[in-house]
CSV table of C-alpha atoms and ligand atoms in Angstrom, one decimal:
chain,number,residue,atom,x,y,z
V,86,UNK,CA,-59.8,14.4,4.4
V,87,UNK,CA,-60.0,17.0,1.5
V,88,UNK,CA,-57.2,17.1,-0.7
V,89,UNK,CA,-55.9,20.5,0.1
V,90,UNK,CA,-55.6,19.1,3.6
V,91,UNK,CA,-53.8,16.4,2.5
V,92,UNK,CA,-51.7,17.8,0.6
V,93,UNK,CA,-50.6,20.7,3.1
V,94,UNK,CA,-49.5,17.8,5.5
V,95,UNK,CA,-47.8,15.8,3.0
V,96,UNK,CA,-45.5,19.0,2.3
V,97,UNK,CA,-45.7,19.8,5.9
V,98,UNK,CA,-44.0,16.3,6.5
V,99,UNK,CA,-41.6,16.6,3.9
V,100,UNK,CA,-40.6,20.3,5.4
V,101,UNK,CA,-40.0,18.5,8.8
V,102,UNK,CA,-37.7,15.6,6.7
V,103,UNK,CA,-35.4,18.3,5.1
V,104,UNK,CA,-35.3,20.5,8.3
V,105,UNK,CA,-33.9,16.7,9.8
V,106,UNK,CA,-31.7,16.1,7.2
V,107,UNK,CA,-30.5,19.3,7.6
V,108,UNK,CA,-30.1,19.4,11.2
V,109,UNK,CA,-27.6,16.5,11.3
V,110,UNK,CA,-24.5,18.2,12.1
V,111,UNK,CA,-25.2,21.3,13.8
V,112,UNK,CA,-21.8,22.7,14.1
V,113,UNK,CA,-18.3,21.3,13.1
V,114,UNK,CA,-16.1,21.9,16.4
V,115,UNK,CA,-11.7,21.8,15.5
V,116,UNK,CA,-9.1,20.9,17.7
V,117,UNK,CA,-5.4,20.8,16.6
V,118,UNK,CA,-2.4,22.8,14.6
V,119,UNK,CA,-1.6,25.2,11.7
V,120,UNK,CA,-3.4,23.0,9.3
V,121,UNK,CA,-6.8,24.1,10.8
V,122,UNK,CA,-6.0,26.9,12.9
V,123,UNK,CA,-8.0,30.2,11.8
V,124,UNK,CA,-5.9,32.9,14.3
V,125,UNK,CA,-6.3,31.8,17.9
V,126,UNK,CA,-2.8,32.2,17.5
V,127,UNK,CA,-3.4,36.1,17.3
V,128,UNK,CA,-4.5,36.4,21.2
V,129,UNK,CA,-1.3,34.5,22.2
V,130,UNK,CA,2.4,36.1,23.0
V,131,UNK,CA,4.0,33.6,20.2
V,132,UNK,CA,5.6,34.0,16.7
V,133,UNK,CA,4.1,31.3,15.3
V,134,UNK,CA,1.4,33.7,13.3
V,135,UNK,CA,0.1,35.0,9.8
V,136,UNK,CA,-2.8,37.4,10.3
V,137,UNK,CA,-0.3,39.8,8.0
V,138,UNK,CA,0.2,40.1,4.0
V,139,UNK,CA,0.9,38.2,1.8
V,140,UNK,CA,-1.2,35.9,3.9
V,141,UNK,CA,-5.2,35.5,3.6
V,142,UNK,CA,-4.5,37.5,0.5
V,143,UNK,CA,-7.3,35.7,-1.4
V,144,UNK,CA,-9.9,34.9,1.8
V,145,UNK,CA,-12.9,37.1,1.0
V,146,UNK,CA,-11.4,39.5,-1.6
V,147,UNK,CA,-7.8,40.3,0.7
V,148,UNK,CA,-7.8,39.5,4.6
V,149,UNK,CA,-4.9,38.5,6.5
V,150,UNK,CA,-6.8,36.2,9.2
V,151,UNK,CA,-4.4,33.9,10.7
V,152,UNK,CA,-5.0,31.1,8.8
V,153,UNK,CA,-1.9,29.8,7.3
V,154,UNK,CA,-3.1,29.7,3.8
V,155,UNK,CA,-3.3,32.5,1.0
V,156,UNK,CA,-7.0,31.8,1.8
V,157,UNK,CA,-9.7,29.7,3.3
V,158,UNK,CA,-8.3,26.3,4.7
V,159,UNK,CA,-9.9,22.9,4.3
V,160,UNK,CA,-11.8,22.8,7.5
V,161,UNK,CA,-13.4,25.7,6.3
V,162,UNK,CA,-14.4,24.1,3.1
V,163,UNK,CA,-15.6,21.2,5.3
V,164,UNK,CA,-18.0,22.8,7.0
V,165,UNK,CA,-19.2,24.9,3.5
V,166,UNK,CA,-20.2,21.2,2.5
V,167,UNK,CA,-22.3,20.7,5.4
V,168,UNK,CA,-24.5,23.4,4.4
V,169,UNK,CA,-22.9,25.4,7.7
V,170,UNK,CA,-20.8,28.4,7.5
V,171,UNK,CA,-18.0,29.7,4.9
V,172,UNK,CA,-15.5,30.2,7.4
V,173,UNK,CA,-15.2,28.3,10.7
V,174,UNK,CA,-13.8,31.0,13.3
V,175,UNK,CA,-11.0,31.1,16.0
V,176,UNK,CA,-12.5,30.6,19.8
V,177,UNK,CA,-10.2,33.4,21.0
V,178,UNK,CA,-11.1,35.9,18.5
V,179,UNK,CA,-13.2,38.7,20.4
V,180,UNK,CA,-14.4,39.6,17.0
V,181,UNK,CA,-17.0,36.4,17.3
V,182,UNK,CA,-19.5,35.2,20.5
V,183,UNK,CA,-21.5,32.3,21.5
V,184,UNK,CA,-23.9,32.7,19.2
V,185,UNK,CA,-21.3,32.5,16.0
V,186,UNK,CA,-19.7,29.1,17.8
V,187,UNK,CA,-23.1,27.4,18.2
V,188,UNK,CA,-22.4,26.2,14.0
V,189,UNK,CA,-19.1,25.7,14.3
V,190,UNK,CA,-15.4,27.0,16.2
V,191,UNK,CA,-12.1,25.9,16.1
V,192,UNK,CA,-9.9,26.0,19.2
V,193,UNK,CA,-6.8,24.8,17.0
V,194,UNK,CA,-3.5,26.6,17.3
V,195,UNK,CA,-0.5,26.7,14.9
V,196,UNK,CA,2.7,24.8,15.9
V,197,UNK,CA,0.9,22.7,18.3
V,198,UNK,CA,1.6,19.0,18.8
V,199,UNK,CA,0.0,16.0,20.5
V,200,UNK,CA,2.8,16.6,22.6
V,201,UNK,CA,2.8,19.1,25.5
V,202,UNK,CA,6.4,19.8,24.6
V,203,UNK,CA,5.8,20.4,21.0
V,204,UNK,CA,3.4,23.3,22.0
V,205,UNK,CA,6.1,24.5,24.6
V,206,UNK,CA,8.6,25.4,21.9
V,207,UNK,CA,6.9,28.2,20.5
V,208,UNK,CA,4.4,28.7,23.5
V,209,UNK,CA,1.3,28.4,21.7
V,210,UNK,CA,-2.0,26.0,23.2
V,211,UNK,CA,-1.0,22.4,24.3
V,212,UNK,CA,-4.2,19.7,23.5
V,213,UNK,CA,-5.3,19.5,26.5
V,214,UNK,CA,-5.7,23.6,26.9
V,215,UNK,CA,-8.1,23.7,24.0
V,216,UNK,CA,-9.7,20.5,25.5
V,217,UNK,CA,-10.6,23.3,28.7
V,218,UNK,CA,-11.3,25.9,25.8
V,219,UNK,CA,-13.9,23.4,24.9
V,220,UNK,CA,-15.3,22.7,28.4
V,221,UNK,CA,-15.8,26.4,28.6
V,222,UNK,CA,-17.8,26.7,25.1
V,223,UNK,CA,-20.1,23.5,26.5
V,224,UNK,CA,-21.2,25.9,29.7
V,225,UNK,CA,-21.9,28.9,27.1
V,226,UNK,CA,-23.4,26.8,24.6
V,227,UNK,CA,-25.6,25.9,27.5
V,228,UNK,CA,-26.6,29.2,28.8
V,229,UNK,CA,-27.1,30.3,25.0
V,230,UNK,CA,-29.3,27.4,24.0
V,231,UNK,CA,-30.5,26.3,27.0
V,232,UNK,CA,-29.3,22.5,28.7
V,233,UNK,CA,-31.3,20.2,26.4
V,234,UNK,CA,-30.4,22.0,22.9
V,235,UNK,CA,-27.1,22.3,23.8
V,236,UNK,CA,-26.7,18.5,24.5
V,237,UNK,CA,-27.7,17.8,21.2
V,238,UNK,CA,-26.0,20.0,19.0
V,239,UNK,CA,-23.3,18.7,21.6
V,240,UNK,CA,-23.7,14.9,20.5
V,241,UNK,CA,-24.5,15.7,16.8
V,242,UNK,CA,-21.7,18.3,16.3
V,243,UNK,CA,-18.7,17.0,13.9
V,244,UNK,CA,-15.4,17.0,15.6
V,245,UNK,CA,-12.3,17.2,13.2
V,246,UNK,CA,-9.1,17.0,14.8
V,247,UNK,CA,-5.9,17.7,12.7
V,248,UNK,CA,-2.6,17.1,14.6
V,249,UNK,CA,1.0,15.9,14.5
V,250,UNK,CA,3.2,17.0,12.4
V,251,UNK,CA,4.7,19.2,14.6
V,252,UNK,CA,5.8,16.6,16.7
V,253,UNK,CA,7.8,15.2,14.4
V,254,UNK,CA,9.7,18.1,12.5
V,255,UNK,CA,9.3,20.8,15.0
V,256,UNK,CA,9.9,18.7,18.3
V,257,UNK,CA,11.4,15.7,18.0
V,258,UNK,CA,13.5,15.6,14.7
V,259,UNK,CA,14.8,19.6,15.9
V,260,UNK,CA,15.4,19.3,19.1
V,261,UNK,CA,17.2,16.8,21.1
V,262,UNK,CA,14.9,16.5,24.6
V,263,UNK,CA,12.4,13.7,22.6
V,264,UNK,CA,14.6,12.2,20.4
V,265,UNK,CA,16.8,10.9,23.6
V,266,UNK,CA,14.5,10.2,25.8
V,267,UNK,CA,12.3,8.3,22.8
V,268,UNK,CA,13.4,5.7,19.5
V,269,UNK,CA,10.9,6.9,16.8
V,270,UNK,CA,8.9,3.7,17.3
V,271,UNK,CA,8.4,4.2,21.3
V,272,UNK,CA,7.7,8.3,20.3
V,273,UNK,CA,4.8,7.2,17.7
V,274,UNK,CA,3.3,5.1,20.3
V,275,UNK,CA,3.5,8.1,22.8
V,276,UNK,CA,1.7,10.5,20.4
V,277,UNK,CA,-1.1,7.7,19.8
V,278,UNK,CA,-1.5,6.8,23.5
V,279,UNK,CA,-2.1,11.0,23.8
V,280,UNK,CA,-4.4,10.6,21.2
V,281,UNK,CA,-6.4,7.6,22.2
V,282,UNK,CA,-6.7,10.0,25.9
V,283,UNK,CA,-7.8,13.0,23.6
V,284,UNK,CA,-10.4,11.1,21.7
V,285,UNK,CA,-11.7,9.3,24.9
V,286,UNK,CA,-11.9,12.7,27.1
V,287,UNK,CA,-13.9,13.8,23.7
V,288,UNK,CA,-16.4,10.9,23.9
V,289,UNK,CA,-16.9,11.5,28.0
V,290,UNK,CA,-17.8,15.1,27.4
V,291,UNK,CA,-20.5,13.8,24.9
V,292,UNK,CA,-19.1,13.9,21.3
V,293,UNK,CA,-19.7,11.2,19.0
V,294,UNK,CA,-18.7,11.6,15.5
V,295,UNK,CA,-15.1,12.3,15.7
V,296,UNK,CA,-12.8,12.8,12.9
V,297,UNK,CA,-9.1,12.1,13.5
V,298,UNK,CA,-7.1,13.2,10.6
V,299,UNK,CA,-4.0,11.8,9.2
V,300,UNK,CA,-0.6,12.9,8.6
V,301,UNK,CA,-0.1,14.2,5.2
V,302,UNK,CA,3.5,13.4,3.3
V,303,UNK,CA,5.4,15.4,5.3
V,304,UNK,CA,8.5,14.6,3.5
V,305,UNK,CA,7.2,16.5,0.5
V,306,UNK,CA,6.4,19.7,2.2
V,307,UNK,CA,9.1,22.4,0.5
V,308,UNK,CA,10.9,22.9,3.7
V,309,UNK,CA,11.5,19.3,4.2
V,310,UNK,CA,12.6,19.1,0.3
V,311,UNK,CA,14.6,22.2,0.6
V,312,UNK,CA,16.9,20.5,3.4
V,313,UNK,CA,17.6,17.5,1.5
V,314,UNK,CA,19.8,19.4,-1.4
V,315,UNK,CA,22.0,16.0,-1.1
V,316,UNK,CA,19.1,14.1,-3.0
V,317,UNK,CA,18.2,16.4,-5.4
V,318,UNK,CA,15.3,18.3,-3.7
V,319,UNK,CA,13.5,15.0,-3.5
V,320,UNK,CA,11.3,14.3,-1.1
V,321,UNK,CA,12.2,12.9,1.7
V,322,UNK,CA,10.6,9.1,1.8
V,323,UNK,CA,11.9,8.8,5.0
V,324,UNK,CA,9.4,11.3,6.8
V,325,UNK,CA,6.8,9.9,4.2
V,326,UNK,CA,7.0,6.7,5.4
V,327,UNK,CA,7.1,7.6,8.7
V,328,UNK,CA,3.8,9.6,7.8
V,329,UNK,CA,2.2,6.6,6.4
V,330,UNK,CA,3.2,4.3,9.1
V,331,UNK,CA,1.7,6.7,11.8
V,332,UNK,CA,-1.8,7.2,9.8
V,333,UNK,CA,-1.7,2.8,10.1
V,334,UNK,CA,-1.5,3.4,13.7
V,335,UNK,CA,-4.2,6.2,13.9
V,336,UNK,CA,-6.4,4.3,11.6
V,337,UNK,CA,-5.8,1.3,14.3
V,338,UNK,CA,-6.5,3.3,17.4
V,339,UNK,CA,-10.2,4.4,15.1
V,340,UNK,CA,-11.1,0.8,14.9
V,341,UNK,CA,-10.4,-0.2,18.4
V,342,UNK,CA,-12.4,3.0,20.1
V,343,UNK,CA,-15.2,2.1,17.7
V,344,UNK,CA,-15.3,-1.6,19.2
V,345,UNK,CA,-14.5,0.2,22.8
V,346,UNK,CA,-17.1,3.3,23.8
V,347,UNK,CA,-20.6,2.5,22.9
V,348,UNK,CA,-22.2,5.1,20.1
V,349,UNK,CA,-18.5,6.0,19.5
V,350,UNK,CA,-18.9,7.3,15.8
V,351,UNK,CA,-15.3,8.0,14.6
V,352,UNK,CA,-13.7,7.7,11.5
V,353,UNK,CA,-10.0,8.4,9.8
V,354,UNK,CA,-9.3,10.6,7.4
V,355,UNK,CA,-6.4,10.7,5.6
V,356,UNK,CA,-5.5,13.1,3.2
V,357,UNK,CA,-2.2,11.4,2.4
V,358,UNK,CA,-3.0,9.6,-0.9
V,359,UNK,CA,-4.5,12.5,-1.9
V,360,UNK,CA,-1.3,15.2,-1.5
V,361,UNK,CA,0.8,12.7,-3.0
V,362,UNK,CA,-0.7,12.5,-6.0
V,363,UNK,CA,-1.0,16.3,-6.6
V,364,UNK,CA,2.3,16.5,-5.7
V,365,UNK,CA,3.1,13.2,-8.4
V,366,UNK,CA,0.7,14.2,-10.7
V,367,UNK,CA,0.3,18.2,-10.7
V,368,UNK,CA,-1.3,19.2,-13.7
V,369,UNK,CA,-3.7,16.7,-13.4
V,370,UNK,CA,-5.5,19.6,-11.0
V,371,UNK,CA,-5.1,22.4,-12.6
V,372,UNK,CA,-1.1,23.1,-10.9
V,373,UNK,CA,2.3,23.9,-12.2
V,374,UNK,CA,4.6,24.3,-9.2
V,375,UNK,CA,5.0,21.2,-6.4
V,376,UNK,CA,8.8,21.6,-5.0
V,377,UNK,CA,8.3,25.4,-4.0
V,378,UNK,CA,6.1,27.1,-2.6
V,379,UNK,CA,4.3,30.3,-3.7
V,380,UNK,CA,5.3,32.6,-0.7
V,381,UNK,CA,9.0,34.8,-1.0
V,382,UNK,CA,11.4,32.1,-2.3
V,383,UNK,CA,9.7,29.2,-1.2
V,384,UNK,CA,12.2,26.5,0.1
V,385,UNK,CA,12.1,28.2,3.7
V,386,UNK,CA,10.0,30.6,4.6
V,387,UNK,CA,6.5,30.6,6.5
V,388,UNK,CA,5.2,33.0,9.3
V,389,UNK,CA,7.1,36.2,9.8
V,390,UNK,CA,9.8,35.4,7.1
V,391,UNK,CA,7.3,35.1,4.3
V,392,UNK,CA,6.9,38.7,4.0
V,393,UNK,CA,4.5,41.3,2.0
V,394,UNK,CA,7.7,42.9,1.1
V,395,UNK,CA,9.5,39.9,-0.6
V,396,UNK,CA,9.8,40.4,-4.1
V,397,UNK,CA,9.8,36.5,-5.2
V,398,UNK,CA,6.0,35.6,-4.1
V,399,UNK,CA,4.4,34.6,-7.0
V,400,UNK,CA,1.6,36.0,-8.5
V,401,UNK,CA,-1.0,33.1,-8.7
V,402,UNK,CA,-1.3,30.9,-6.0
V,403,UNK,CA,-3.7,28.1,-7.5
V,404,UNK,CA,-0.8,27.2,-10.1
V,405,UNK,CA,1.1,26.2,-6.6
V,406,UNK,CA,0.4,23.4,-4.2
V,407,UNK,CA,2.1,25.1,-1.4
V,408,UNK,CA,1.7,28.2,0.0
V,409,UNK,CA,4.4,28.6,2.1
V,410,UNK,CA,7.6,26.1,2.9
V,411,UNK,CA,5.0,24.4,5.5
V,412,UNK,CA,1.4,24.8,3.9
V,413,UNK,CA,-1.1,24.0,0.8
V,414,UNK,CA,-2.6,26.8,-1.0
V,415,UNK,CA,-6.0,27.1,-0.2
V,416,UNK,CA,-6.7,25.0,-3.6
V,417,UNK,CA,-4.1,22.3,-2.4
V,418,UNK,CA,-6.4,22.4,0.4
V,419,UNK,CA,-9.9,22.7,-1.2
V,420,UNK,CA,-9.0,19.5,-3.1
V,421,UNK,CA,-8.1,17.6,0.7
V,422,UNK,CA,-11.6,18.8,1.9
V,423,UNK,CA,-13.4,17.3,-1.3
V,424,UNK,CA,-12.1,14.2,-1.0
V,425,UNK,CA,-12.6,13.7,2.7
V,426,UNK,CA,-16.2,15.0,2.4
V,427,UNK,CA,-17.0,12.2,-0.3
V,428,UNK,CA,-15.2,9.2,1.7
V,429,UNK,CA,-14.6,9.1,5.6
V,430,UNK,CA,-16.9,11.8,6.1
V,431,UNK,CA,-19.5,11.2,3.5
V,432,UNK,CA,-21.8,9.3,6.0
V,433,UNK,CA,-22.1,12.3,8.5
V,434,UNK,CA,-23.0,14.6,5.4
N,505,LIG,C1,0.2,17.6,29.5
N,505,LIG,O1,0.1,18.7,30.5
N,505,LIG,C2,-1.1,18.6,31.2
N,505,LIG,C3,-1.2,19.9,32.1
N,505,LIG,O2,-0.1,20.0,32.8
N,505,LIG,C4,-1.2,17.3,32.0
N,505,LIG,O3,-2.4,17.3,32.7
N,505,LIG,C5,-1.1,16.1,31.1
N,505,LIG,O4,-1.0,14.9,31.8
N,505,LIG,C6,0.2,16.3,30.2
N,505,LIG,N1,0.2,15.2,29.3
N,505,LIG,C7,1.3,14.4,29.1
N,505,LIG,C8,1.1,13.3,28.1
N,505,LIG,O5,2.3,14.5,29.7
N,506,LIG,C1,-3.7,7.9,29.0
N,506,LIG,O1,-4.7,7.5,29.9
N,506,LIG,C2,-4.3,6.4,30.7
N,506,LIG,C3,-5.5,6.0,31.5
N,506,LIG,O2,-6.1,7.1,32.2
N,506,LIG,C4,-3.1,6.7,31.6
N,506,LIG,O3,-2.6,5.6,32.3
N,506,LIG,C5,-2.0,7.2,30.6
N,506,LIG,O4,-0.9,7.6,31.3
N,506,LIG,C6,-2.4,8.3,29.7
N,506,LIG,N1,-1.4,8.5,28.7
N,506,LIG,C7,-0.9,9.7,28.5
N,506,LIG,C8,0.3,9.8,27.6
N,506,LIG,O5,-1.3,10.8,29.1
């Protein structure tokens, strides 16, 4: 064989290797609340929304998207690592089609729980509705693609599913319907049960690597540190441990389905060791500000309260590691998405 032949299929070879490589994740597919919702939450009648200033004020230059963040949010980062998109967009917005979701969509919507009564009490989209958001996506992921392309961007796709919080301090520590029907212990083993069903409906619809994220230290978010003026602003270790033991039992419920469903690729990650050292260590990362937030006053407000017109919003949002009373700053969140992309995700990269 001449050389120049030989050559041209040695680099022909090494184009099909990198066009592989590159292929492994097709499209990063979200399910779950605030954390990684991008403005489904726009289409619905609820109030749990921020596609309004101060909000997205740093996304791409000044857009108010829906994404509770002063910009992008760590899903979006994600999925920048994965050599995909900037921004992974909401299923509901008419802005996008098919052929946008085919590398990535997120059905997620603020305020959500694992818990079909945690969705209820601001009516915005239980779990299992965005699991039928997702059924409808496969059927025009088909019809885009065709059947056998779609299968496989269908088993190759990353699935990131952020959820929980809500559960705990919008449902069952607020209300009193949960919390007498439930002891914390018997309500954490609800929530993973639902969770375990979620993960398992995932798998029989053809998804294989499944992330299932963790809790962060939701005693340390400022609304939670606002309300406990008794102890100083503190945080409160009491939802932290909580958090903590609740990842242990998310991190079980990983290892078991692994050992379970056959080709079952799923891994936790946690972003809870990482927030708490921001929040321990701040100017290690570059921040000033952990016990408010950047947004009006910051003990309280989030969605409609924190307001364009509120005087008190700070100026520079990457010097805080909340947004508002509930959310990181899109740096706070940048940080979350580097680490998870170099540990539990690293092998899907
Ligand atoms: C949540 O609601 C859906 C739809 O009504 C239902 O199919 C599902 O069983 C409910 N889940 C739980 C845990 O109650
Ligand atoms: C999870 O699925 C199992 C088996 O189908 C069912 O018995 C159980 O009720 C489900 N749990 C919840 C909370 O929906």
């Amino acid at each position: 064989m001449a050389l120049k032949q030989m050559l041209w299929l040695i680099s022909l070879q090494f184009l099909v290797l990198v066009v592989k490589i590159g292929a492994k994740v097709p499209a990063i597919i979200v399910f779950g609340d605030s954390s990684v919702d991008a403005g489904n939450n726009n289409y619905i009648p609820t109030i749990a929304r921020s596609n309004f200033e101060p909000y997205g004020r740093d996304f791409n230059g000044g857009f108010p998207t829906g994404r509770f963040s002063n910009g992008r949010i760590a899903t979006d980062f994600i999925s920048e690592s994965f050599g995909l998109k900037r921004a992974i967009p909401a299923y509901l917005d008419p802005g996008y089609s098919i052929k946008d979701f085919a590398t990535g969509v997120t059905f997620a919507s603020a305020a959500t729980g694992y818990d079909n009564t945690t969705a209820d009490v601001l009516r915005v989209i239980p779990l299992w509705k965005q699991l039928d958001y997702y059924r409808d996506y496969q059927n025009k992921l088909k019809s885009y693609l065709g059947k056998g392309k779609a299968e496989d961007v269908i088993s190759d796709s990353l699935y990131i599913i952020s959820v929980g919080t809500n559960d705990f301090l919008e449902n069952y520590y607020t209300l009193p319907g949960r919390s007498s029907q439930f002891t914390i212990k018997e309500y954490q083993n609800f929530l993973i049960n639902i969770a375990g069903n979620f993960t398992k409906k995932l798998y029989d619809m053809g998804a294989r690597k499944i992330s299932l994220g963790g809790l962060p230290p939701m005693g340390c978010m400022p609304l939670e540190r606002t309300s406990n003026f008794m102890g100083g602003s503190e945080c409160l270790e009491s939802y932290n441990n909580l958090a903590s033991e609740f990842n242990g039992k998310l991190n079980n419920l990983v290892i078991q389905q692994n050992k379970d469903f056959k080709g079952m690729d799923m891994v936790f990650s946690n972003p809870y060791d990482t927030m708490l050292d921001i929040i321990r260590k701040p100017a290690a990362y570059g921040f000033e500000v952990t016990s408010v937030a950047c947004c009006a006053t910051g003990m309280f407000e989030m969605g409609y309260a924190c307001s364009r017109a509120n005087p008190f919003t700070c100026s520079d949002a990457d010097k805080y590691v909340f947004w508002d009373s509930f959310h990181p700053t899109e740096k706070t969140d940048k940080i979350v998405a580097d680490h998870v992309v170099k540990t539990s995700l690293a092998k899907f990269l």
